[in-house]
mmCIF file of C-alpha atoms (C1' of nucleotides) in Angstrom:
data_model
loop_
_atom_site.group_PDB
_atom_site.id
_atom_site.type_symbol
_atom_site.label_atom_id
_atom_site.label_comp_id
_atom_site.label_asym_id
_atom_site.label_seq_id
_atom_site.Cartn_x
_atom_site.Cartn_y
_atom_site.Cartn_z
ATOM 1 C CA MET A 1 69.619 -2.575 -48.542
ATOM 2 C CA PRO A 2 65.886 -2.382 -49.194
ATOM 3 C CA ARG A 3 64.303 -5.756 -49.800
ATOM 4 C CA ARG A 4 62.192 -6.328 -52.875
ATOM 5 C CA GLY A 5 58.501 -6.323 -52.095
ATOM 6 C CA ARG A 6 59.243 -4.671 -48.794
ATOM 7 C CA ARG A 7 57.263 -1.571 -49.655
ATOM 8 C CA GLU A 8 54.086 -3.569 -50.195
ATOM 9 C CA GLU A 9 54.662 -5.324 -46.902
ATOM 10 C CA ILE A 10 55.051 -1.971 -45.164
ATOM 11 C CA LEU A 11 51.827 -0.729 -46.745
ATOM 12 C CA ALA A 12 49.964 -3.815 -45.600
ATOM 13 C CA ILE A 13 51.277 -3.471 -42.060
ATOM 14 C CA ALA A 14 50.547 0.252 -41.912
ATOM 15 C CA CYS A 15 47.069 -0.482 -43.230
ATOM 16 C CA ARG A 16 46.418 -2.972 -40.479
ATOM 17 C CA LEU A 17 47.717 -0.653 -37.752
ATOM 18 C CA PHE A 18 45.866 2.404 -39.064
ATOM 19 C CA SER A 19 42.656 0.395 -39.157
ATOM 20 C CA GLN A 20 43.195 -0.767 -35.574
ATOM 21 C CA LYS A 21 44.578 2.311 -33.844
ATOM 22 C CA GLY A 22 43.913 5.128 -36.262
ATOM 23 C CA TYR A 23 46.435 7.165 -38.239
ATOM 24 C CA HIS A 24 47.433 9.545 -35.459
ATOM 25 C CA GLY A 25 47.337 6.719 -32.949
ATOM 26 C CA THR A 26 49.908 4.750 -34.926
ATOM 27 C CA THR A 27 53.559 5.744 -34.759
ATOM 28 C CA ILE A 28 56.342 5.246 -37.244
ATOM 29 C CA ARG A 29 57.923 2.990 -34.653
ATOM 30 C CA ASP A 30 54.767 0.846 -34.390
ATOM 31 C CA ILE A 31 55.016 0.245 -38.100
ATOM 32 C CA SER A 32 58.756 -0.335 -38.276
ATOM 33 C CA GLU A 33 58.707 -2.714 -35.328
ATOM 34 C CA ALA A 34 55.913 -4.747 -36.903
ATOM 35 C CA CYS A 35 58.157 -4.922 -39.980
ATOM 36 C CA GLY A 36 61.135 -6.048 -37.929
ATOM 37 C CA ILE A 37 63.266 -3.023 -38.799
ATOM 38 C CA LEU A 38 64.233 0.217 -37.054
ATOM 39 C CA ALA A 39 62.283 3.438 -37.331
ATOM 40 C CA GLY A 40 64.867 5.211 -39.445
ATOM 41 C CA SER A 41 65.090 2.311 -41.866
ATOM 42 C CA LEU A 42 61.485 2.840 -42.859
ATOM 43 C CA TYR A 43 62.593 5.965 -44.683
ATOM 44 C CA ALA A 44 64.528 3.886 -47.196
ATOM 45 C CA HIS A 45 61.043 2.971 -48.472
ATOM 46 C CA ILE A 46 58.853 6.002 -47.864
ATOM 47 C CA ASN A 47 59.233 9.750 -47.614
ATOM 48 C CA THR A 48 56.671 10.574 -44.953
ATOM 49 C CA LYS A 49 54.146 8.855 -42.731
ATOM 50 C CA GLU A 50 51.362 10.573 -44.636
ATOM 51 C CA ASP A 51 52.558 8.893 -47.827
ATOM 52 C CA LEU A 52 51.374 5.630 -46.344
ATOM 53 C CA LEU A 53 47.937 6.979 -45.488
ATOM 54 C CA PHE A 54 47.567 8.538 -48.897
ATOM 55 C CA GLU A 55 48.594 5.456 -50.817
ATOM 56 C CA ILE A 56 46.230 3.267 -48.807
ATOM 57 C CA THR A 57 43.228 5.567 -49.186
ATOM 58 C CA ASP A 58 43.977 6.330 -52.823
ATOM 59 C CA ARG A 59 44.125 2.663 -53.714
ATOM 60 C CA GLY A 60 40.936 2.164 -51.748
ATOM 61 C CA ALA A 61 39.189 4.917 -53.648
ATOM 62 C CA ASP A 62 40.357 3.473 -56.952
ATOM 63 C CA ALA A 63 39.160 0.011 -56.030
ATOM 64 C CA PHE A 64 35.662 1.315 -55.317
ATOM 65 C CA LEU A 65 35.603 3.472 -58.443
ATOM 66 C CA ARG A 66 36.940 0.732 -60.701
ATOM 67 C CA SER A 67 34.311 -1.660 -59.520
ATOM 68 C CA LEU A 68 31.329 0.691 -59.755
ATOM 69 C CA THR A 69 32.068 2.653 -62.933
ATOM 70 C CA PRO A 70 31.471 -0.130 -65.480
ATOM 71 C CA ILE A 71 28.212 -1.002 -63.753
ATOM 72 C CA VAL A 72 26.931 2.549 -63.988
ATOM 73 C CA GLU A 73 27.992 2.757 -67.629
ATOM 74 C CA SER A 74 26.481 -0.585 -68.561
ATOM 75 C CA ASP A 75 23.248 -0.949 -70.442
ATOM 76 C CA VAL A 76 20.990 -2.573 -67.887
ATOM 77 C CA PRO A 77 17.935 -1.305 -66.028
ATOM 78 C CA ALA A 78 18.556 0.822 -62.958
ATOM 79 C CA ARG A 79 17.126 -1.760 -60.619
ATOM 80 C CA GLN A 80 19.679 -4.269 -61.843
ATOM 81 C CA LYS A 81 22.413 -1.656 -61.620
ATOM 82 C CA LEU A 82 21.544 -1.020 -58.001
ATOM 83 C CA LYS A 83 21.781 -4.693 -57.223
ATOM 84 C CA LEU A 84 25.098 -5.117 -59.017
ATOM 85 C CA ALA A 85 26.428 -1.951 -57.406
ATOM 86 C CA VAL A 86 25.676 -3.080 -53.860
ATOM 87 C CA ARG A 87 27.193 -6.471 -54.642
ATOM 88 C CA ALA A 88 30.316 -4.858 -56.034
ATOM 89 C CA HIS A 89 30.616 -2.517 -53.081
ATOM 90 C CA ILE A 90 30.428 -5.316 -50.548
ATOM 91 C CA GLN A 91 32.906 -7.369 -52.547
ATOM 92 C CA VAL A 92 35.414 -4.521 -52.510
ATOM 93 C CA VAL A 93 34.962 -4.169 -48.751
ATOM 94 C CA GLU A 94 35.352 -7.923 -48.388
ATOM 95 C CA ALA A 95 38.533 -8.072 -50.451
ATOM 96 C CA ASN A 96 40.122 -5.096 -48.676
ATOM 97 C CA LEU A 97 38.559 -4.948 -45.244
ATOM 98 C CA GLU A 98 41.418 -3.139 -43.517
ATOM 99 C CA ALA A 99 41.979 -0.736 -46.393
ATOM 100 C CA ALA A 100 38.251 -0.032 -46.518
ATOM 101 C CA THR A 101 38.304 0.773 -42.810
ATOM 102 C CA VAL A 102 41.150 3.233 -43.310
ATOM 103 C CA PHE A 103 39.463 4.665 -46.388
ATOM 104 C CA PHE A 104 36.168 5.294 -44.622
ATOM 105 C CA HIS A 105 37.483 6.169 -41.177
ATOM 106 C CA GLU A 106 40.904 7.812 -41.467
ATOM 107 C CA TRP A 107 41.017 9.697 -44.764
ATOM 108 C CA LYS A 108 40.291 13.032 -43.064
ATOM 109 C CA ALA A 109 43.732 12.920 -41.447
ATOM 110 C CA LEU A 110 45.193 13.703 -44.882
ATOM 111 C CA THR A 111 46.266 17.293 -45.426
ATOM 112 C CA GLY A 112 46.344 19.827 -48.227
ATOM 113 C CA GLU A 113 46.275 18.605 -51.801
ATOM 114 C CA ARG A 114 46.049 14.982 -50.806
ATOM 115 C CA PHE A 115 43.005 15.570 -48.683
ATOM 116 C CA SER A 116 41.334 17.259 -51.655
ATOM 117 C CA GLN A 117 42.321 14.479 -54.016
ATOM 118 C CA ILE A 118 40.669 11.810 -51.913
ATOM 119 C CA GLN A 119 37.689 14.016 -51.219
ATOM 120 C CA GLU A 120 37.218 14.361 -54.961
ATOM 121 C CA LYS A 121 37.278 10.626 -55.502
ATOM 122 C CA ARG A 122 34.813 10.160 -52.691
ATOM 123 C CA ASP A 123 32.504 12.728 -54.259
ATOM 124 C CA GLN A 124 32.915 10.971 -57.570
ATOM 125 C CA TYR A 125 31.953 7.669 -55.997
ATOM 126 C CA GLU A 126 28.890 9.132 -54.354
ATOM 127 C CA GLY A 127 28.007 10.717 -57.666
ATOM 128 C CA LEU A 128 27.928 7.312 -59.314
ATOM 129 C CA TRP A 129 25.404 6.105 -56.756
ATOM 130 C CA ALA A 130 23.322 9.200 -57.322
ATOM 131 C CA THR A 131 23.389 8.477 -61.045
ATOM 132 C CA ILE A 132 21.923 5.032 -60.534
ATOM 133 C CA LEU A 133 19.125 6.382 -58.390
ATOM 134 C CA ALA A 134 18.410 9.213 -60.822
ATOM 135 C CA GLU A 135 18.209 6.722 -63.673
ATOM 136 C CA GLY A 136 15.782 4.655 -61.705
ATOM 137 C CA VAL A 137 13.576 7.674 -61.258
ATOM 138 C CA ARG A 138 13.653 8.471 -64.963
ATOM 139 C CA GLU A 139 12.807 4.881 -65.745
ATOM 140 C CA GLY A 140 9.925 5.160 -63.319
ATOM 141 C CA ILE A 141 10.950 2.214 -61.194
ATOM 142 C CA PHE A 142 12.071 4.196 -58.176
ATOM 143 C CA GLN A 143 9.695 6.591 -56.525
ATOM 144 C CA LEU A 144 11.722 9.490 -55.433
ATOM 145 C CA GLN A 145 9.786 12.305 -53.997
ATOM 146 C CA ASP A 146 12.546 11.477 -51.554
ATOM 147 C CA GLU A 147 15.498 11.169 -53.914
ATOM 148 C CA LYS A 148 17.854 12.829 -51.478
ATOM 149 C CA PHE A 149 16.822 10.550 -48.650
ATOM 150 C CA ALA A 150 17.073 7.435 -50.733
ATOM 151 C CA ARG A 151 20.597 8.475 -51.622
ATOM 152 C CA LEU A 152 21.445 9.063 -47.976
ATOM 153 C CA LEU A 153 19.980 5.699 -47.094
ATOM 154 C CA VAL A 154 22.076 3.906 -49.697
ATOM 155 C CA LEU A 155 25.221 5.791 -48.745
ATOM 156 C CA SER A 156 24.624 5.187 -45.047
ATOM 157 C CA VAL A 157 24.546 1.481 -45.646
ATOM 158 C CA GLY A 158 27.611 1.623 -47.883
ATOM 159 C CA ASN A 159 29.606 3.771 -45.520
ATOM 160 C CA TRP A 160 28.776 1.598 -42.548
ATOM 161 C CA ILE A 161 29.316 -1.875 -43.936
ATOM 162 C CA TYR A 162 33.008 -1.994 -43.067
ATOM 163 C CA GLN A 163 32.033 -1.628 -39.409
ATOM 164 C CA TRP A 164 30.179 -4.879 -39.124
ATOM 165 C CA TYR A 165 31.030 -6.945 -42.201
ATOM 166 C CA ARG A 166 33.240 -9.919 -41.390
ATOM 167 C CA PRO A 167 34.180 -12.398 -44.093
ATOM 168 C CA ASP A 168 33.592 -15.396 -41.815
ATOM 169 C CA GLY A 169 29.806 -15.055 -41.721
ATOM 170 C CA GLU A 170 27.367 -17.617 -43.051
ATOM 171 C CA LEU A 171 26.191 -15.560 -45.979
ATOM 172 C CA SER A 172 28.212 -14.630 -49.021
ATOM 173 C CA ALA A 173 28.827 -11.016 -49.937
ATOM 174 C CA GLU A 174 26.348 -11.498 -52.787
ATOM 175 C CA GLU A 175 23.586 -12.786 -50.558
ATOM 176 C CA ILE A 176 24.100 -9.948 -48.117
ATOM 177 C CA ALA A 177 23.969 -7.444 -50.948
ATOM 178 C CA ASP A 178 20.761 -8.913 -52.319
ATOM 179 C CA ARG A 179 19.030 -8.763 -48.966
ATOM 180 C CA PHE A 180 19.993 -5.173 -48.501
ATOM 181 C CA VAL A 181 18.753 -4.236 -51.939
ATOM 182 C CA SER A 182 15.500 -6.003 -51.276
ATOM 183 C CA LEU A 183 15.150 -4.148 -47.975
ATOM 184 C CA MET A 184 15.915 -0.797 -49.551
ATOM 185 C CA LEU A 185 13.493 -1.371 -52.395
ATOM 186 C CA HIS A 186 10.569 -2.757 -50.410
ATOM 187 C CA GLY A 187 11.182 -1.893 -46.785
ATOM 188 C CA PHE A 188 10.513 -4.143 -43.852
ATOM 189 C CA ALA A 189 6.913 -3.258 -43.121
ATOM 190 C CA ARG A 190 4.446 -6.027 -43.697
ATOM 191 C CA MET B 1 42.723 30.272 -9.752
ATOM 192 C CA PRO B 2 40.263 28.072 -11.701
ATOM 193 C CA ARG B 3 37.311 29.990 -13.023
ATOM 194 C CA ARG B 4 33.811 28.788 -12.316
ATOM 195 C CA GLY B 5 32.274 27.087 -15.328
ATOM 196 C CA ARG B 6 35.712 26.763 -16.851
ATOM 197 C CA ARG B 7 35.570 23.003 -16.886
ATOM 198 C CA GLU B 8 32.433 22.994 -19.032
ATOM 199 C CA GLU B 9 34.076 25.452 -21.379
ATOM 200 C CA ILE B 10 37.106 23.184 -21.677
ATOM 201 C CA LEU B 11 34.866 20.218 -22.404
ATOM 202 C CA ALA B 12 33.051 22.133 -25.119
ATOM 203 C CA ILE B 13 36.305 23.241 -26.729
ATOM 204 C CA ALA B 14 37.832 19.778 -26.526
ATOM 205 C CA CYS B 15 34.640 18.397 -28.040
ATOM 206 C CA ARG B 16 34.882 20.762 -30.985
ATOM 207 C CA LEU B 17 38.555 20.023 -31.590
ATOM 208 C CA PHE B 18 38.156 16.257 -31.220
ATOM 209 C CA SER B 19 35.307 16.330 -33.716
ATOM 210 C CA GLN B 20 37.412 18.338 -36.179
ATOM 211 C CA LYS B 21 40.847 16.776 -35.854
ATOM 212 C CA GLY B 22 40.267 13.566 -33.965
ATOM 213 C CA TYR B 23 41.374 12.688 -30.457
ATOM 214 C CA HIS B 24 44.962 11.751 -31.281
ATOM 215 C CA GLY B 25 45.176 14.632 -33.740
ATOM 216 C CA THR B 26 44.336 17.139 -31.022
ATOM 217 C CA THR B 27 46.978 18.145 -28.496
ATOM 218 C CA ILE B 28 46.642 19.418 -24.978
ATOM 219 C CA ARG B 29 48.125 22.667 -26.302
ATOM 220 C CA ASP B 30 45.471 22.950 -29.014
ATOM 221 C CA ILE B 31 42.848 22.799 -26.312
ATOM 222 C CA SER B 32 44.541 25.091 -23.830
ATOM 223 C CA GLU B 33 45.298 27.717 -26.485
ATOM 224 C CA ALA B 34 41.684 27.697 -27.635
ATOM 225 C CA CYS B 35 40.818 28.308 -23.982
ATOM 226 C CA GLY B 36 43.280 31.162 -23.716
ATOM 227 C CA ILE B 37 45.384 29.492 -21.038
ATOM 228 C CA LEU B 38 48.681 27.603 -20.959
ATOM 229 C CA ALA B 39 49.013 23.862 -21.374
ATOM 230 C CA GLY B 40 49.947 23.215 -17.778
ATOM 231 C CA SER B 41 47.032 25.243 -16.493
ATOM 232 C CA LEU B 42 44.609 22.805 -18.054
ATOM 233 C CA TYR B 43 45.566 20.351 -15.355
ATOM 234 C CA ALA B 44 43.962 22.517 -12.718
ATOM 235 C CA HIS B 45 40.712 21.299 -14.302
ATOM 236 C CA ILE B 46 41.385 17.785 -15.544
ATOM 237 C CA ASN B 47 43.613 14.869 -14.669
ATOM 238 C CA THR B 48 44.354 13.465 -18.107
ATOM 239 C CA LYS B 49 43.563 14.121 -21.745
ATOM 240 C CA GLU B 50 41.604 10.887 -21.868
ATOM 241 C CA ASP B 51 39.320 12.243 -19.123
ATOM 242 C CA LEU B 52 38.008 14.710 -21.657
ATOM 243 C CA LEU B 53 37.314 12.063 -24.273
ATOM 244 C CA PHE B 54 35.628 9.844 -21.739
ATOM 245 C CA GLU B 55 33.404 12.548 -20.329
ATOM 246 C CA ILE B 56 32.322 13.643 -23.810
ATOM 247 C CA THR B 57 31.526 10.143 -25.036
ATOM 248 C CA ASP B 58 29.915 9.099 -21.767
ATOM 249 C CA ARG B 59 27.594 12.082 -21.793
ATOM 250 C CA GLY B 60 26.859 11.356 -25.435
ATOM 251 C CA ALA B 61 25.977 7.768 -24.647
ATOM 252 C CA ASP B 62 23.732 8.865 -21.800
ATOM 253 C CA ALA B 63 21.955 11.402 -23.981
ATOM 254 C CA PHE B 64 21.100 8.730 -26.535
ATOM 255 C CA LEU B 65 20.059 6.223 -23.891
ATOM 256 C CA ARG B 66 17.961 8.713 -21.946
ATOM 257 C CA SER B 67 16.067 9.695 -25.044
ATOM 258 C CA LEU B 68 15.407 6.182 -26.367
ATOM 259 C CA THR B 69 14.690 4.238 -23.183
ATOM 260 C CA PRO B 70 11.278 5.758 -22.319
ATOM 261 C CA ILE B 71 10.157 5.247 -25.907
ATOM 262 C CA VAL B 72 11.035 1.570 -25.851
ATOM 263 C CA GLU B 73 9.323 1.148 -22.487
ATOM 264 C CA SER B 74 6.216 3.034 -23.530
ATOM 265 C CA ASP B 75 2.949 1.376 -24.380
ATOM 266 C CA VAL B 76 2.566 2.169 -28.080
ATOM 267 C CA PRO B 77 2.704 -0.033 -31.179
ATOM 268 C CA ALA B 78 6.148 -0.868 -32.515
ATOM 269 C CA ARG B 79 5.623 1.097 -35.694
ATOM 270 C CA GLN B 80 5.020 4.217 -33.609
ATOM 271 C CA LYS B 81 7.985 3.399 -31.412
ATOM 272 C CA LEU B 82 10.207 3.185 -34.461
ATOM 273 C CA LYS B 83 9.054 6.577 -35.624
ATOM 274 C CA LEU B 84 9.534 8.194 -32.234
ATOM 275 C CA ALA B 85 12.907 6.504 -31.846
ATOM 276 C CA VAL B 86 14.267 7.837 -35.125
ATOM 277 C CA ARG B 87 12.949 11.280 -34.275
ATOM 278 C CA ALA B 88 14.573 11.157 -30.857
ATOM 279 C CA HIS B 89 17.850 9.955 -32.301
ATOM 280 C CA ILE B 90 18.052 12.762 -34.821
ATOM 281 C CA GLN B 91 17.109 15.282 -32.164
ATOM 282 C CA VAL B 92 19.941 14.125 -29.938
ATOM 283 C CA VAL B 93 22.350 14.395 -32.866
ATOM 284 C CA GLU B 94 20.975 17.838 -33.643
ATOM 285 C CA ALA B 95 21.330 19.096 -30.087
ATOM 286 C CA ASN B 96 24.856 17.733 -29.693
ATOM 287 C CA LEU B 97 26.344 17.544 -33.178
ATOM 288 C CA GLU B 98 29.979 17.787 -32.134
ATOM 289 C CA ALA B 99 29.561 15.452 -29.186
ATOM 290 C CA ALA B 100 27.727 12.990 -31.431
ATOM 291 C CA THR B 101 30.625 13.108 -33.886
ATOM 292 C CA VAL B 102 33.098 12.338 -31.117
ATOM 293 C CA PHE B 103 30.826 9.649 -29.720
ATOM 294 C CA PHE B 104 30.455 7.859 -33.049
ATOM 295 C CA HIS B 105 33.911 8.491 -34.479
ATOM 296 C CA GLU B 106 36.441 8.727 -31.653
ATOM 297 C CA TRP B 107 35.257 6.513 -28.831
ATOM 298 C CA LYS B 108 37.619 3.695 -29.817
ATOM 299 C CA ALA B 109 40.560 5.837 -28.720
ATOM 300 C CA LEU B 110 39.496 5.157 -25.135
ATOM 301 C CA THR B 111 41.513 2.541 -23.273
ATOM 302 C CA GLY B 112 40.944 -0.146 -20.692
ATOM 303 C CA GLU B 113 37.942 0.077 -18.433
ATOM 304 C CA ARG B 114 36.674 3.251 -20.044
ATOM 305 C CA PHE B 115 36.661 1.708 -23.461
ATOM 306 C CA SER B 116 34.607 -1.178 -22.095
ATOM 307 C CA GLN B 117 32.214 1.142 -20.321
ATOM 308 C CA ILE B 118 31.353 3.039 -23.483
ATOM 309 C CA GLN B 119 31.224 -0.145 -25.504
ATOM 310 C CA GLU B 120 28.661 -1.454 -23.055
ATOM 311 C CA LYS B 121 26.473 1.603 -23.395
ATOM 312 C CA ARG B 122 26.712 1.387 -27.150
ATOM 313 C CA ASP B 123 25.647 -2.249 -27.025
ATOM 314 C CA GLN B 124 22.813 -1.255 -24.739
ATOM 315 C CA TYR B 125 21.675 1.400 -27.188
ATOM 316 C CA GLU B 126 21.772 -1.005 -30.111
ATOM 317 C CA GLY B 127 19.865 -3.468 -27.979
ATOM 318 C CA LEU B 128 17.041 -0.967 -27.545
ATOM 319 C CA TRP B 129 16.702 -0.655 -31.311
ATOM 320 C CA ALA B 130 16.694 -4.419 -31.637
ATOM 321 C CA THR B 131 13.907 -4.557 -29.066
ATOM 322 C CA ILE B 132 11.709 -2.273 -31.129
ATOM 323 C CA LEU B 133 12.226 -4.341 -34.247
ATOM 324 C CA ALA B 134 11.610 -7.590 -32.389
ATOM 325 C CA GLU B 135 8.377 -6.183 -30.990
ATOM 326 C CA GLY B 136 7.300 -5.223 -34.466
ATOM 327 C CA VAL B 137 7.834 -8.776 -35.600
ATOM 328 C CA ARG B 138 5.818 -10.157 -32.723
ATOM 329 C CA GLU B 139 3.053 -7.713 -33.479
ATOM 330 C CA GLY B 140 3.157 -8.868 -37.078
ATOM 331 C CA ILE B 141 3.713 -5.408 -38.529
ATOM 332 C CA PHE B 142 7.331 -5.901 -39.533
ATOM 333 C CA GLN B 143 8.272 -8.744 -41.793
ATOM 334 C CA LEU B 144 11.564 -9.958 -40.603
ATOM 335 C CA GLN B 145 12.823 -13.012 -42.363
ATOM 336 C CA ASP B 146 15.599 -10.416 -42.458
ATOM 337 C CA GLU B 147 15.540 -9.212 -38.875
ATOM 338 C CA LYS B 148 19.292 -8.956 -38.707
ATOM 339 C CA PHE B 149 19.462 -6.945 -41.899
ATOM 340 C CA ALA B 150 16.684 -4.620 -40.883
ATOM 341 C CA ARG B 151 18.597 -3.956 -37.710
ATOM 342 C CA LEU B 152 21.788 -3.265 -39.625
ATOM 343 C CA LEU B 153 19.881 -0.955 -41.927
ATOM 344 C CA VAL B 154 18.460 1.037 -39.040
ATOM 345 C CA LEU B 155 21.794 1.193 -37.239
ATOM 346 C CA SER B 156 23.601 2.186 -40.428
ATOM 347 C CA VAL B 157 21.342 5.153 -40.826
ATOM 348 C CA GLY B 158 21.656 6.069 -37.164
ATOM 349 C CA ASN B 159 25.404 5.725 -37.087
ATOM 350 C CA TRP B 160 25.844 7.788 -40.229
ATOM 351 C CA ILE B 161 23.503 10.692 -39.583
ATOM 352 C CA TYR B 162 26.119 12.791 -37.792
ATOM 353 C CA GLN B 163 28.172 12.757 -40.996
ATOM 354 C CA TRP B 164 25.696 14.663 -43.104
ATOM 355 C CA TYR B 165 23.134 16.168 -40.756
ATOM 356 C CA ARG B 166 23.436 19.946 -40.503
ATOM 357 C CA PRO B 167 20.948 21.948 -38.446
ATOM 358 C CA ASP B 168 20.666 24.664 -41.101
ATOM 359 C CA GLY B 169 18.749 22.528 -43.601
ATOM 360 C CA GLU B 170 15.230 23.215 -44.792
ATOM 361 C CA LEU B 171 13.639 20.295 -43.048
ATOM 362 C CA SER B 172 13.242 19.861 -39.333
ATOM 363 C CA ALA B 173 14.742 16.921 -37.523
ATOM 364 C CA GLU B 174 11.236 15.513 -37.204
ATOM 365 C CA GLU B 175 10.516 15.706 -40.911
ATOM 366 C CA ILE B 176 13.813 14.073 -41.737
ATOM 367 C CA ALA B 177 13.094 11.301 -39.263
ATOM 368 C CA ASP B 178 9.652 10.672 -40.706
ATOM 369 C CA ARG B 179 10.964 10.386 -44.258
ATOM 370 C CA PHE B 180 13.587 7.934 -43.180
ATOM 371 C CA VAL B 181 11.084 5.816 -41.340
ATOM 372 C CA SER B 182 8.821 5.833 -44.346
ATOM 373 C CA LEU B 183 11.721 4.783 -46.557
ATOM 374 C CA MET B 184 12.765 2.023 -44.217
ATOM 375 C CA LEU B 185 9.227 0.711 -43.890
ATOM 376 C CA HIS B 186 8.216 0.844 -47.556
ATOM 377 C CA GLY B 187 11.391 1.171 -49.582
ATOM 378 C CA PHE B 188 11.851 3.364 -52.593
ATOM 379 C CA ALA B 189 10.750 1.000 -55.329
ATOM 380 C CA ARG B 190 7.597 1.963 -57.107
ATOM 381 C "C1'" DC C 1 68.866 -1.360 -43.779
ATOM 382 C "C1'" DC C 2 71.763 0.052 -39.360
ATOM 383 C "C1'" DT C 3 74.121 3.515 -36.305
ATOM 384 C "C1'" DA C 4 73.541 7.472 -34.261
ATOM 385 C "C1'" DC C 5 71.206 11.247 -33.767
ATOM 386 C "C1'" DC C 6 68.145 15.716 -34.183
ATOM 387 C "C1'" DG C 7 64.883 19.431 -32.988
ATOM 388 C "C1'" DA C 8 60.229 19.648 -31.910
ATOM 389 C "C1'" DT C 9 56.571 18.398 -29.512
ATOM 390 C "C1'" DC C 10 54.045 15.405 -26.591
ATOM 391 C "C1'" DG C 11 51.250 14.709 -22.039
ATOM 392 C "C1'" DG C 12 51.992 15.987 -17.687
ATOM 393 C "C1'" DT C 13 54.041 17.951 -12.940
ATOM 394 C "C1'" DA C 14 55.987 20.918 -8.943
ATOM 395 C "C1'" DG C 15 55.613 24.934 -6.670
ATOM 396 C "C1'" DG C 16 53.649 28.985 -6.101
ATOM 397 C "C1'" DC D 1 46.038 29.814 -13.404
ATOM 398 C "C1'" DC D 2 51.283 31.040 -14.368
ATOM 399 C "C1'" DT D 3 56.339 29.930 -14.302
ATOM 400 C "C1'" DA D 4 59.347 26.748 -15.281
ATOM 401 C "C1'" DC D 5 60.254 22.499 -16.405
ATOM 402 C "C1'" DC D 6 60.458 17.141 -17.166
ATOM 403 C "C1'" DG D 7 61.288 12.661 -19.431
ATOM 404 C "C1'" DA D 8 59.501 10.371 -23.223
ATOM 405 C "C1'" DT D 9 58.411 10.116 -27.648
ATOM 406 C "C1'" DC D 10 57.450 11.996 -32.048
ATOM 407 C "C1'" DG D 11 58.571 12.143 -37.348
ATOM 408 C "C1'" DG D 12 62.482 12.343 -39.721
ATOM 409 C "C1'" DT D 13 67.743 12.723 -41.336
ATOM 410 C "C1'" DA D 14 72.974 12.049 -42.316
ATOM 411 C "C1'" DG D 15 76.273 8.972 -43.321
ATOM 412 C "C1'" DG D 16 77.573 4.703 -44.169
#
DNA sequence: CCTACCGATCGGTAGG
DNA sequence: CCTACCGATCGGTAGG
């Protein structure tokens, strides 16, 4: 008989394994063994292996969207929005490091409709960042003869953070975010 | 009988498939079919599937190292080195887009000694970038109370370029590099 | 969630 | 490079 809460446990374990070995590099048996059950028993909880990948990446996408949307919609200057947005992004990565890794690194293994669904949410997320930068230009606080490149710079940082961010560092997620914003705004030339 | 030049063709095809579907998502039969031969026949040219991944990533690593090393060792100011380095990096990505994708995205599928070998070359490459930034600090042209963050910024951009760079854009690799350097040096705040 | 199993496919090999 | 094949493993299922 399926145990209560078992499904969440399976998701967490799949998330960890996908982040370590990749989706295609992880087998149903890797997951079931880490759960202490047999391969076939996993299917009392899920329908397909791809279900796991989809649920992990979809939750990841929602976490990023939920955290950024209210900031973009808020009534503060763009410069402040940028700062809050980078903070929020790093905090989501921090709170879901393994899920973020799967979200950024493995989502392309999805197929068909599910691939498109996640792609859409990713586009939506990138659109929110673009909105902040565009606002900053309208406000005259960002100089964007290079709007496209500024966007790529911001997204590069965001899409790469999960690769090096570890929660056991000296600095808080907030401090890291603030330094990055400062760097992006003013550069590191003297 | 093995055809001359066949091995290079196999490498190119494997490179394309790995970049599209990932290493574990690509089968020996995918590769052999794209070559127009049978699965077993592939083994007249290679010993294992992992050989292909290793050779692709190792060549990728060497291409990046070969292009950056003489710049770091040259006798020009750090600011100029940074500019030349970003240009060189983008040019390597441009000239080997699929190999760069495999190098940045699939290298962790390597195992054992080969994993370590590529990891070492990656560390070496990152070390060269760190050298340029450190020189800039010594010269007094980079302000690096945030040396670590400047490095992460530069590496983020470098590690993400293969995701969006397409050779059919309006701007040349050089122009793109120069805009990025300008952004990194001076930021996009007005 | 286990027992028992399935067809398909995997990476790879022997012999020519 | 083909023919012919291998053992292992894959994702997944039926029946309890």
